[in-house]
Amino acid sequence: MISIALSKGRILDDTLPLIKAAGIVASEHPDDSRKLIIGTSRADVRLIIVRATDVPTYVQYGAADLGVAGGDVLAEHGGEGLYQPLDLGIARCRLMVAVRDGFDYEHAVRQGARLRVATKYLNTAREHFAAKGVHVDLIKLYGSMELAPLTGLADAIVDLVSTGSTLKANHLVAVEEITQISARLVVNQAAYKLKRAVIQSLLEAVAGAVRGV
Ligand code: ATP
Ligand code: MG
């Protein structure tokens, strides 16, 4: 049996057509089902529906053989125990530093000011600012990061940006790109060795779908 960890939310709809190329069609749409384990058109493949941030954990420990996770989530997790053989090119966005419109970020950085930064990406943010030599106090949030600069909780946020319309609606501006993000297929390292033939053929089918062939 092969288990694939997927999350509801924005990655799912782009993922289902890609795994369909490997002959894997969910027997129920995860969005319409309360089931957390969903069978597929292939008797040897099942889907496990987890929170987006939990996908790397399920795959790391082998509770799922494969998973689809955003690069943001993988960077924050660290990728231990995972192969990341395939960039799916979906759910593209950028991880950015943003501040209130009018806040002079460059000036604050040049002054060596200590910045308060709110984010759910503590590890990634810590590495980014350390590499730049910027002193930061990081504040962990679980969502709605845009509120932090507006309420005085933080000077800046580190968050995902795609169109920028959420920032704009909240009078925030992006001032620095940390990295480009897309969703990737990840594989448990032990499973990749033990179930090589079936996982390899699945990877090839999905890679073909990503290339559009
Ligand atoms: P929840 O919203 O349930 O708290 P979540 O925020 O982890 O969970 P999603 O909002 O579905 O889940 O995001 C899942 C993944 O989609 C992210 O890890 C990221 O890779 C990608 N993503 C998030 N926001 C965007 C965006 N604005 N544009 C494109 N991709 C995004
Ligand atoms: Mg979200």
Tab-separated table of N, CA, C and O and ligand atoms in Angstrom, residues 7-11 51-53 69-73 90-94 120-121 142 160-163 181-183, ligand 1:
chain	number	residue	atom	x	y	z
A	7	SER	N	-3.000	18.015	1.671
A	7	SER	CA	-3.746	18.911	2.550
A	7	SER	C	-4.904	19.521	1.775
A	7	SER	O	-4.815	19.736	0.571
A	8	LYS	N	-5.992	19.788	2.481
A	8	LYS	CA	-7.068	20.574	1.881
A	8	LYS	C	-6.525	21.979	1.679
A	8	LYS	O	-5.441	22.294	2.124
A	9	GLY	N	-7.329	22.823	1.035
A	9	GLY	CA	-6.826	24.172	0.847
A	9	GLY	C	-6.261	24.360	-0.548
A	9	GLY	O	-6.565	23.589	-1.449
A	10	ARG	N	-5.418	25.352	-0.697
A	10	ARG	CA	-5.114	25.817	-2.056
A	10	ARG	C	-4.262	24.875	-2.877
A	10	ARG	O	-4.278	24.976	-4.108
A	11	ILE	N	-3.521	23.983	-2.254
A	11	ILE	CA	-2.667	23.098	-3.051
A	11	ILE	C	-3.471	21.954	-3.677
A	11	ILE	O	-3.143	21.467	-4.752
A	51	ARG	N	-3.257	18.526	7.851
A	51	ARG	CA	-2.994	19.969	7.767
A	51	ARG	C	-1.744	20.201	6.934
A	51	ARG	O	-0.790	19.429	7.002
A	52	ALA	N	-1.732	21.311	6.192
A	52	ALA	CA	-0.611	21.599	5.284
A	52	ALA	C	0.737	21.519	6.009
A	52	ALA	O	1.698	20.929	5.500
A	53	THR	N	0.799	22.068	7.207
A	53	THR	CA	2.077	22.082	7.935
A	53	THR	C	2.460	20.702	8.472
A	53	THR	O	3.599	20.505	8.882
A	69	ALA	N	3.725	19.237	-0.401
A	69	ALA	CA	3.843	20.319	0.578
A	69	ALA	C	4.467	21.550	-0.069
A	69	ALA	O	5.287	21.439	-0.984
A	70	GLY	N	4.098	22.718	0.445
A	70	GLY	CA	4.675	23.968	-0.036
A	70	GLY	C	6.142	24.088	0.381
A	70	GLY	O	6.533	23.601	1.448
A	71	GLY	N	6.922	24.755	-0.450
A	71	GLY	CA	8.330	24.990	-0.126
A	71	GLY	C	8.509	25.743	1.186
A	71	GLY	O	9.502	25.539	1.905
A	72	ASP	N	7.538	26.588	1.512
A	72	ASP	CA	7.571	27.323	2.786
A	72	ASP	C	7.498	26.370	3.973
A	72	ASP	O	8.277	26.459	4.920
A	73	VAL	N	6.580	25.416	3.863
A	73	VAL	CA	6.387	24.429	4.932
A	73	VAL	C	7.612	23.509	5.042
A	73	VAL	O	8.056	23.175	6.140
A	90	ILE	N	3.240	24.254	-8.786
A	90	ILE	CA	1.897	24.760	-8.457
A	90	ILE	C	1.955	25.557	-7.154
A	90	ILE	O	2.951	25.501	-6.439
A	91	ALA	N	0.869	26.288	-6.857
A	91	ALA	CA	0.771	27.100	-5.633
A	91	ALA	C	1.993	28.008	-5.504
A	91	ALA	O	2.619	28.112	-4.454
A	92	ARG	N	2.302	28.665	-6.610
A	92	ARG	CA	3.468	29.552	-6.611
A	92	ARG	C	3.187	30.835	-5.849
A	92	ARG	O	2.119	31.438	-6.015
A	93	CYS	N	4.136	31.249	-5.054
A	93	CYS	CA	4.043	32.526	-4.365
A	93	CYS	C	5.442	32.892	-3.870
A	93	CYS	O	6.408	32.210	-4.232
A	94	ARG	N	5.560	33.947	-3.120
A	94	ARG	CA	6.874	34.370	-2.621
A	94	ARG	C	6.795	34.595	-1.123
A	94	ARG	O	5.789	35.106	-0.625
A	120	LYS	N	4.676	33.024	10.995
A	120	LYS	CA	4.561	31.615	11.401
A	120	LYS	C	5.799	30.839	10.955
A	120	LYS	O	5.919	29.660	11.248
A	121	TYR	N	6.714	31.529	10.249
A	121	TYR	CA	7.925	30.857	9.745
A	121	TYR	C	9.143	31.250	10.578
A	121	TYR	O	10.044	31.956	10.106
A	142	TYR	N	0.005	32.245	14.173
A	142	TYR	CA	-0.520	31.088	13.442
A	142	TYR	C	-1.354	31.502	12.232
A	142	TYR	O	-1.764	30.653	11.448
A	160	LEU	N	3.641	34.815	3.133
A	160	LEU	CA	3.518	34.497	1.713
A	160	LEU	C	2.752	35.589	0.996
A	160	LEU	O	1.768	36.104	1.513
A	161	VAL	N	3.200	35.919	-0.199
A	161	VAL	CA	2.524	36.919	-1.017
A	161	VAL	C	2.350	36.324	-2.407
A	161	VAL	O	3.306	35.775	-2.972
A	162	SER	N	1.125	36.395	-2.939
A	162	SER	CA	0.978	36.012	-4.352
A	162	SER	C	0.616	37.229	-5.180
A	162	SER	O	1.447	37.766	-5.900
A	163	THR	N	-0.613	37.728	-5.088
A	163	THR	CA	-0.959	38.917	-5.879
A	163	THR	C	-0.588	40.206	-5.154
A	163	THR	O	-0.423	41.244	-5.789
A	181	ILE	N	8.434	30.375	-3.813
A	181	ILE	CA	7.824	29.170	-3.247
A	181	ILE	C	6.976	28.472	-4.309
A	181	ILE	O	6.295	29.129	-5.094
A	182	SER	N	7.031	27.139	-4.291
A	182	SER	CA	6.037	26.353	-5.016
A	182	SER	C	5.880	25.042	-4.263
A	182	SER	O	6.642	24.769	-3.334
A	183	ALA	N	4.891	24.244	-4.665
A	183	ALA	CA	4.645	22.983	-3.947
A	183	ALA	C	5.514	21.877	-4.537
A	183	ALA	O	5.756	21.843	-5.748
B	1	ATP	P1	-4.850	26.993	7.097
B	1	ATP	O1	-5.124	28.064	6.077
B	1	ATP	O2	-5.854	25.878	7.131
B	1	ATP	O3	-4.467	27.536	8.428
B	1	ATP	P2	-2.413	26.766	5.743
B	1	ATP	O4	-2.342	28.246	5.728
B	1	ATP	O5	-1.214	26.013	6.156
B	1	ATP	O6	-3.556	26.209	6.629
B	1	ATP	P3	-3.151	27.006	2.971
B	1	ATP	O7	-3.578	28.399	3.199
B	1	ATP	O8	-4.018	26.098	2.142
B	1	ATP	O9	-2.907	26.221	4.341
B	1	ATP	O10	-1.709	27.044	2.349
B	1	ATP	C1	-1.078	25.846	2.007
B	1	ATP	C2	0.098	26.136	1.137
B	1	ATP	O11	-0.296	26.839	-0.028
B	1	ATP	C3	1.168	27.023	1.773
B	1	ATP	O12	2.037	26.274	2.580
B	1	ATP	C4	1.842	27.609	0.550
B	1	ATP	O13	2.845	26.741	0.054
B	1	ATP	C5	0.701	27.730	-0.426
B	1	ATP	N1	0.154	29.105	-0.382
B	1	ATP	C6	-0.282	29.763	0.707
B	1	ATP	N2	-0.666	31.006	0.388
B	1	ATP	C7	-0.490	31.123	-0.925
B	1	ATP	C8	-0.725	32.159	-1.855
B	1	ATP	N3	-1.200	33.334	-1.487
B	1	ATP	N4	-0.482	31.895	-3.137
B	1	ATP	C9	-0.035	30.704	-3.538
B	1	ATP	N5	0.248	29.690	-2.701
B	1	ATP	C10	0.017	29.904	-1.419
